[in-house]
Amino acid sequence: MDPIRLAVIHYSSTGTNHKLAHWAGETGREAGAEVKVLKVAETAPEAAIASNPAWKLHYESVKNEPEAKPEDLEWADAIIFSAPTRFGSKSVQMQQFFDLTGGLWAQGKLINKVCSAMSSAQNPHGGQEATILSLYTSLFHWGAIIAAPGYTDQSVFAAGGNPYGTSVTVDQDGNMVEGEEKIKAAVRHQARRTVEVAKWVKQGSKA
């Protein structure tokens, strides 16, 4: 069987979800997948970005990183999304990317994609779970197969116990409150699980 093709698609304003996405991508490669780590396009006006030094710094640092296109979804067997919460839902930048997928959806090209999601917020109950679920709601419309981590590994408990997907609380200084190494372990488990489920699905489709 050909290697699983994993797309890790993220939006990050100040760097947290960028970090989660790259951890997932590294783990996917270790698991034998062909991996693309891709950012979604920034849609905020320059004035808004400039008003937040951390946002401005991250924006400048990732300018040359590749952007996700709808065709990357068609290419992928498995997709991991990572986006910060915005009032309990995914960021508008990520929503705009989803809004571009209608053509693929209409052609049935997103059916049976194996998907998982991650998120972050500034408070422990700031909408991380709701954001992940909002991503999954969109994915249900695709006919995707959701590979949530559940409580399938101790790393999930150590990172805060979110069964829907790895989620992070970020303090005012940009630190991961749960502990960076604990979050990294949970991301790695989630990425390995996503690749594993994608292998099952791909093998089954060829049986």
mmCIF file of C-alpha atoms in Angstrom:
data_model
loop_
_atom_site.group_PDB
_atom_site.id
_atom_site.type_symbol
_atom_site.label_atom_id
_atom_site.label_comp_id
_atom_site.label_asym_id
_atom_site.label_seq_id
_atom_site.Cartn_x
_atom_site.Cartn_y
_atom_site.Cartn_z
ATOM 1 C CA MET A 1 0.000 0.000 0.000
ATOM 2 C CA ASP A 2 1.203 3.502 -0.768
ATOM 3 C CA PRO A 3 2.086 5.689 2.245
ATOM 4 C CA ILE A 4 -0.728 7.586 3.912
ATOM 5 C CA ARG A 5 -0.842 11.187 2.718
ATOM 6 C CA LEU A 6 -1.363 13.481 5.710
ATOM 7 C CA ALA A 7 -2.194 17.185 5.434
ATOM 8 C CA VAL A 8 -1.874 19.221 8.636
ATOM 9 C CA ILE A 9 -3.793 22.429 8.032
ATOM 10 C CA HIS A 10 -3.651 25.207 10.590
ATOM 11 C CA TYR A 11 -4.282 28.826 11.364
ATOM 12 C CA SER A 12 -2.200 30.517 14.028
ATOM 13 C CA SER A 13 -2.128 34.179 15.001
ATOM 14 C CA THR A 14 0.634 34.111 17.601
ATOM 15 C CA GLY A 15 2.230 30.696 17.066
ATOM 16 C CA THR A 16 0.526 28.140 19.309
ATOM 17 C CA ASN A 17 -1.393 26.252 16.610
ATOM 18 C CA HIS A 18 1.593 26.558 14.293
ATOM 19 C CA LYS A 19 3.590 24.657 16.895
ATOM 20 C CA LEU A 20 0.867 22.019 17.336
ATOM 21 C CA ALA A 21 0.649 21.553 13.573
ATOM 22 C CA HIS A 22 4.379 21.043 13.130
ATOM 23 C CA TRP A 23 4.506 18.536 15.995
ATOM 24 C CA ALA A 24 1.725 16.612 14.274
ATOM 25 C CA GLY A 25 3.535 16.787 10.955
ATOM 26 C CA GLU A 26 6.803 15.509 12.426
ATOM 27 C CA THR A 27 4.972 12.614 14.047
ATOM 28 C CA GLY A 28 3.163 11.783 10.825
ATOM 29 C CA ARG A 29 6.493 11.483 9.018
ATOM 30 C CA GLU A 30 7.846 9.262 11.796
ATOM 31 C CA ALA A 31 4.763 7.058 11.314
ATOM 32 C CA GLY A 32 5.610 6.644 7.629
ATOM 33 C CA ALA A 33 3.173 9.163 6.156
ATOM 34 C CA GLU A 34 3.853 11.602 3.354
ATOM 35 C CA VAL A 35 3.146 14.940 5.033
ATOM 36 C CA LYS A 36 2.257 18.494 4.111
ATOM 37 C CA VAL A 37 2.063 21.105 6.894
ATOM 38 C CA LEU A 38 0.105 24.048 5.523
ATOM 39 C CA LYS A 39 -1.206 27.340 6.880
ATOM 40 C CA VAL A 40 -4.503 28.862 5.798
ATOM 41 C CA ALA A 41 -4.400 32.357 4.358
ATOM 42 C CA GLU A 42 -4.417 35.343 6.707
ATOM 43 C CA THR A 43 -7.492 37.500 6.142
ATOM 44 C CA ALA A 44 -7.113 40.093 8.901
ATOM 45 C CA PRO A 45 -6.194 43.659 7.881
ATOM 46 C CA GLU A 46 -2.600 44.745 8.360
ATOM 47 C CA ALA A 47 -3.680 47.300 10.972
ATOM 48 C CA ALA A 48 -5.187 44.610 13.170
ATOM 49 C CA ILE A 49 -2.077 42.444 12.890
ATOM 50 C CA ALA A 50 0.209 45.378 13.657
ATOM 51 C CA SER A 51 -1.772 46.217 16.799
ATOM 52 C CA ASN A 52 -0.580 42.984 18.459
ATOM 53 C CA PRO A 53 3.218 42.589 18.581
ATOM 54 C CA ALA A 54 3.051 38.796 19.012
ATOM 55 C CA TRP A 55 0.672 38.474 16.058
ATOM 56 C CA LYS A 56 2.847 40.740 13.918
ATOM 57 C CA LEU A 57 5.984 38.765 14.822
ATOM 58 C CA HIS A 58 4.400 35.426 13.973
ATOM 59 C CA TYR A 59 2.833 36.772 10.770
ATOM 60 C CA GLU A 60 6.226 37.945 9.530
ATOM 61 C CA SER A 61 7.959 34.700 10.573
ATOM 62 C CA VAL A 62 5.664 32.432 8.522
ATOM 63 C CA LYS A 63 5.222 34.590 5.416
ATOM 64 C CA ASN A 64 7.110 32.123 3.234
ATOM 65 C CA GLU A 65 5.433 28.964 4.526
ATOM 66 C CA PRO A 66 3.111 27.172 2.078
ATOM 67 C CA GLU A 67 -0.612 27.933 2.128
ATOM 68 C CA ALA A 68 -3.337 25.303 2.015
ATOM 69 C CA LYS A 69 -5.406 25.022 -1.164
ATOM 70 C CA PRO A 70 -8.567 22.952 -1.675
ATOM 71 C CA GLU A 71 -6.599 20.560 -3.891
ATOM 72 C CA ASP A 72 -4.497 19.620 -0.849
ATOM 73 C CA LEU A 73 -7.643 18.105 0.660
ATOM 74 C CA GLU A 74 -8.182 15.975 -2.436
ATOM 75 C CA TRP A 75 -4.545 14.839 -2.237
ATOM 76 C CA ALA A 76 -4.757 13.812 1.428
ATOM 77 C CA ASP A 77 -5.951 10.542 2.917
ATOM 78 C CA ALA A 78 -5.895 12.082 6.393
ATOM 79 C CA ILE A 79 -6.192 15.680 7.586
ATOM 80 C CA ILE A 80 -5.476 17.252 10.966
ATOM 81 C CA PHE A 81 -6.842 20.757 11.521
ATOM 82 C CA SER A 82 -5.570 23.121 14.202
ATOM 83 C CA ALA A 83 -7.131 26.521 14.904
ATOM 84 C CA PRO A 84 -7.608 28.884 17.842
ATOM 85 C CA THR A 85 -11.038 29.467 19.294
ATOM 86 C CA ARG A 86 -12.921 32.618 18.389
ATOM 87 C CA PHE A 87 -15.944 32.991 20.643
ATOM 88 C CA GLY A 88 -16.384 29.218 20.769
ATOM 89 C CA SER A 89 -15.923 28.563 17.056
ATOM 90 C CA LYS A 90 -13.098 28.267 14.552
ATOM 91 C CA SER A 91 -11.301 31.400 13.431
ATOM 92 C CA VAL A 92 -12.662 33.243 10.409
ATOM 93 C CA GLN A 93 -9.460 32.430 8.527
ATOM 94 C CA MET A 94 -10.112 28.708 8.946
ATOM 95 C CA GLN A 95 -13.804 29.173 8.146
ATOM 96 C CA GLN A 96 -12.912 30.906 4.898
ATOM 97 C CA PHE A 97 -10.782 27.918 3.933
ATOM 98 C CA PHE A 98 -13.736 25.600 4.608
ATOM 99 C CA ASP A 99 -15.921 27.884 2.520
ATOM 100 C CA LEU A 100 -13.650 27.189 -0.468
ATOM 101 C CA THR A 101 -14.299 23.432 -0.350
ATOM 102 C CA GLY A 102 -17.783 23.447 -1.847
ATOM 103 C CA GLY A 103 -16.613 22.296 -5.268
ATOM 104 C CA LEU A 104 -14.802 19.257 -3.894
ATOM 105 C CA TRP A 105 -17.740 18.494 -1.612
ATOM 106 C CA ALA A 106 -20.184 18.629 -4.540
ATOM 107 C CA GLN A 107 -18.007 16.153 -6.456
ATOM 108 C CA GLY A 108 -17.848 13.766 -3.488
ATOM 109 C CA LYS A 109 -14.075 14.119 -3.257
ATOM 110 C CA LEU A 110 -14.035 14.713 0.513
ATOM 111 C CA ILE A 111 -15.917 11.538 1.434
ATOM 112 C CA ASN A 112 -14.071 9.185 3.821
ATOM 113 C CA LYS A 113 -11.198 11.556 4.528
ATOM 114 C CA VAL A 114 -9.906 10.647 7.999
ATOM 115 C CA CYS A 115 -9.854 13.847 10.034
ATOM 116 C CA SER A 116 -8.943 15.086 13.496
ATOM 117 C CA ALA A 117 -8.714 18.541 15.096
ATOM 118 C CA MET A 118 -6.894 20.570 17.757
ATOM 119 C CA SER A 119 -7.409 24.008 19.285
ATOM 120 C CA SER A 120 -6.280 26.624 21.809
ATOM 121 C CA ALA A 121 -7.679 29.470 23.904
ATOM 122 C CA GLN A 122 -6.538 31.825 26.669
ATOM 123 C CA ASN A 123 -8.768 30.316 29.365
ATOM 124 C CA PRO A 124 -9.232 26.683 30.439
ATOM 125 C CA HIS A 125 -12.920 26.858 29.482
ATOM 126 C CA GLY A 126 -12.480 29.415 26.710
ATOM 127 C CA GLY A 127 -14.086 27.399 23.928
ATOM 128 C CA GLN A 128 -11.485 24.796 22.965
ATOM 129 C CA GLU A 129 -13.957 21.898 22.948
ATOM 130 C CA ALA A 130 -16.624 23.932 21.126
ATOM 131 C CA THR A 131 -14.087 24.948 18.487
ATOM 132 C CA ILE A 132 -13.040 21.365 17.834
ATOM 133 C CA LEU A 133 -16.678 20.323 17.647
ATOM 134 C CA SER A 134 -17.392 23.160 15.198
ATOM 135 C CA LEU A 135 -14.628 21.799 12.980
ATOM 136 C CA TYR A 136 -16.109 18.306 13.264
ATOM 137 C CA THR A 137 -19.576 19.630 12.381
ATOM 138 C CA SER A 138 -18.206 20.890 9.055
ATOM 139 C CA LEU A 139 -16.401 17.594 8.516
ATOM 140 C CA PHE A 140 -19.592 15.599 9.058
ATOM 141 C CA HIS A 141 -20.980 17.411 6.015
ATOM 142 C CA TRP A 142 -18.063 16.105 3.987
ATOM 143 C CA GLY A 143 -18.745 12.520 4.998
ATOM 144 C CA ALA A 144 -15.371 12.472 6.746
ATOM 145 C CA ILE A 145 -14.355 9.853 9.296
ATOM 146 C CA ILE A 146 -13.440 11.492 12.605
ATOM 147 C CA ALA A 147 -10.398 10.084 14.396
ATOM 148 C CA ALA A 148 -10.727 11.775 17.781
ATOM 149 C CA PRO A 149 -8.156 10.733 20.400
ATOM 150 C CA GLY A 150 -10.804 9.829 22.985
ATOM 151 C CA TYR A 151 -9.272 8.406 26.138
ATOM 152 C CA THR A 152 -7.025 6.003 24.257
ATOM 153 C CA ASP A 153 -3.728 7.028 25.842
ATOM 154 C CA GLN A 154 -2.475 8.431 29.143
ATOM 155 C CA SER A 155 -1.075 11.458 27.320
ATOM 156 C CA VAL A 156 -4.643 12.682 26.811
ATOM 157 C CA PHE A 157 -5.249 12.797 30.560
ATOM 158 C CA ALA A 158 -1.873 14.446 31.245
ATOM 159 C CA ALA A 159 -2.586 17.215 28.714
ATOM 160 C CA GLY A 160 -5.923 18.191 30.243
ATOM 161 C CA GLY A 161 -8.217 15.304 29.341
ATOM 162 C CA ASN A 162 -9.933 16.566 26.180
ATOM 163 C CA PRO A 163 -11.246 13.495 24.298
ATOM 164 C CA TYR A 164 -12.264 15.496 21.213
ATOM 165 C CA GLY A 165 -8.743 16.608 20.327
ATOM 166 C CA THR A 166 -5.652 18.107 21.891
ATOM 167 C CA SER A 167 -6.412 21.537 23.313
ATOM 168 C CA VAL A 168 -4.205 24.132 24.915
ATOM 169 C CA THR A 169 -4.628 26.951 27.413
ATOM 170 C CA VAL A 170 -2.204 29.776 26.617
ATOM 171 C CA ASP A 171 -1.302 32.402 29.218
ATOM 172 C CA GLN A 172 -0.622 36.094 28.583
ATOM 173 C CA ASP A 173 3.044 35.338 27.897
ATOM 174 C CA GLY A 174 2.247 32.676 25.287
ATOM 175 C CA ASN A 175 3.087 29.716 27.526
ATOM 176 C CA MET A 176 1.144 26.450 27.413
ATOM 177 C CA VAL A 177 -0.414 26.212 30.882
ATOM 178 C CA GLU A 178 -0.741 22.418 30.744
ATOM 179 C CA GLY A 179 2.982 22.110 30.012
ATOM 180 C CA GLU A 180 4.561 22.020 26.570
ATOM 181 C CA GLU A 181 5.928 18.485 26.833
ATOM 182 C CA LYS A 182 2.544 17.128 27.957
ATOM 183 C CA ILE A 183 0.791 18.854 25.076
ATOM 184 C CA LYS A 184 3.410 17.619 22.613
ATOM 185 C CA ALA A 185 2.893 14.032 23.791
ATOM 186 C CA ALA A 186 -0.876 14.357 23.309
ATOM 187 C CA VAL A 187 -0.417 15.838 19.814
ATOM 188 C CA ARG A 188 1.929 13.014 18.891
ATOM 189 C CA HIS A 189 -0.577 10.410 20.057
ATOM 190 C CA GLN A 190 -3.376 12.108 18.134
ATOM 191 C CA ALA A 191 -1.283 12.277 14.951
ATOM 192 C CA ARG A 192 -0.239 8.622 15.204
ATOM 193 C CA ARG A 193 -3.852 7.606 15.775
ATOM 194 C CA THR A 194 -5.041 9.633 12.784
ATOM 195 C CA VAL A 195 -2.471 8.005 10.507
ATOM 196 C CA GLU A 196 -3.318 4.557 11.889
ATOM 197 C CA VAL A 197 -7.063 4.980 11.287
ATOM 198 C CA ALA A 198 -6.331 6.295 7.785
ATOM 199 C CA LYS A 199 -4.341 3.114 7.079
ATOM 200 C CA TRP A 200 -7.309 0.980 8.124
ATOM 201 C CA VAL A 201 -9.652 2.961 5.915
ATOM 202 C CA LYS A 202 -7.303 2.896 2.932
ATOM 203 C CA GLN A 203 -6.686 -0.835 3.297
ATOM 204 C CA GLY A 204 -10.404 -1.493 3.643
ATOM 205 C CA SER A 205 -11.242 0.510 0.535
ATOM 206 C CA LYS A 206 -8.899 -1.689 -1.499
ATOM 207 C CA ALA A 207 -10.142 -5.000 -0.069
#
